[in-house]
C-alpha positions as a printed Julia matrix, in Angstrom:
123×3 Matrix{Float64}:
 109.87  116.25   88.67
 111.85  112.95   88.06
 110.86  110.27   90.31
 114.03  110.71   92.57
 113.88  115.0    92.57
 110.6   113.4    94.59
 111.68  111.14   97.24
 114.78  113.2    97.92
 112.74  116.27   98.37
 110.48  114.37  100.49
 113.16  112.66  102.8
 114.44  115.68  103.18
 110.99  117.87  104.24
 111.4   114.72  106.62
 114.95  116.56  108.25
 116.94  114.12  106.49
 120.42  115.09  104.38
 120.32  114.01  101.33
 122.45  112.8    98.35
 120.84  111.93   94.66
 123.64  109.32   93.13
 123.65  106.39   89.92
 124.93  103.49   90.92
 125.7   100.72   87.68
 122.3   103.02   86.14
 120.64  102.87   89.29
 119.05  105.77   90.87
 119.63  105.99   94.54
 118.84  108.76   96.89
 121.49  108.37  100.57
 120.45  109.56  103.58
 124.12  110.55  105.53
 124.17  111.07  108.77
 121.13  108.87  110.11
 121.35  108.07  113.78
 118.74  104.66  114.91
 116.08  105.51  116.96
 115.12  102.16  118.28
 116.09   98.76  118.44
 119.28   96.9   119.43
 121.45  100.18  117.43
 119.41  102.69  119.01
 121.67  106.04  118.97
 124.44  104.73  115.94
 124.55  107.04  113.07
 124.61  105.43  109.94
 123.91  106.35  105.92
 121.04  104.64  104.33
 120.35  103.9   100.94
 117.46  103.9    99.02
 116.84  102.55   95.66
 114.4   104.55   93.48
 111.84  103.44   91.71
 110.84  105.58   88.3
 107.08  105.51   90.01
 107.53  106.57   93.17
 106.15  107.64   94.33
 103.68  105.14   93.73
 106.18  102.49   94.14
 108.64  102.14   96.8
 111.96   99.47   96.6
 111.25   96.77   98.94
 114.27   98.3   101.4
 116.98   99.81  102.48
 121.11   99.39  102.11
 122.73  100.38  105.39
 126.54  101.52  105.47
 128.15  101.46  109.41
 131.63  100.37  110.46
 131.85   98.2   111.89
 128.76   96.12  109.98
 125.41   96.39  112.37
 124.57   92.51  110.83
 126.51   90.3   109.29
 125.87   88.81  105.72
 123.45   86.02  105.4
 119.77   85.47  106.46
 118.97   84.36  109.92
 115.48   83.19  108.75
 113.5    85.01  110.48
 113.26   88.89  109.64
 115.42   90.0   106.52
 118.29   89.0   104.62
 121.5    90.6   104.4
 123.29   90.89  100.92
 126.3    92.84   99.11
 124.92   96.34   97.32
 125.38   97.89   94.56
 126.61  100.9    96.85
 129.74   99.68   97.07
 132.27   97.01   99.39
 130.98   99.1   102.54
 127.01   99.07  102.32
 125.13   95.7   102.83
 121.48   95.39  101.82
 118.93   94.67  104.16
 116.32   92.39  102.28
 113.11   93.33  104.09
 110.27   94.25  102.42
 108.73   97.68  103.42
 106.61   98.01  100.26
 103.53   96.62  101.51
 103.27   99.05  104.81
 103.92  101.89  102.03
 101.43  100.47   99.98
  98.59  100.21  102.32
  97.96  103.85  102.22
 101.26  105.32  103.38
  99.82  106.26  106.9
 103.64  106.13  107.92
 106.55  108.7   107.19
 109.26  107.16  104.63
 111.07  107.65  108.0
 108.98  105.84  110.3
 109.26  103.0   108.13
 112.89  103.25  108.19
 113.02  103.18  111.68
 110.76  100.14  112.3
 113.1    97.81  109.85
 115.86   99.14  111.99
 113.84   98.43  115.18
 113.7    94.7   113.73
 117.44   94.82  112.98
């Protein structure tokens, strides 16, 4: 099984609707219709993208790509949480640079869904 297929299977096992795509030679798994669980965006439904690292599940991409209209966060950084920059997924997407790789590498206790929700809570 490829790393992309494994990530997609893991997310589906957590109840997500997924789509595997490649953009500019980079593999991604999209989560369609993700409902934000907590934080100031709780209840909003967005699409998320995770770039697939070739050695997944040993390594996870550092953060998430978010598609929401209007954008949930302005582009740029606020100096306290993470930066928001353009995403290779297209002009309607933002890349939220928040390193959740460390959480994943600490024994992979939290599920991917829990890690994503943690990022959204800090937004």
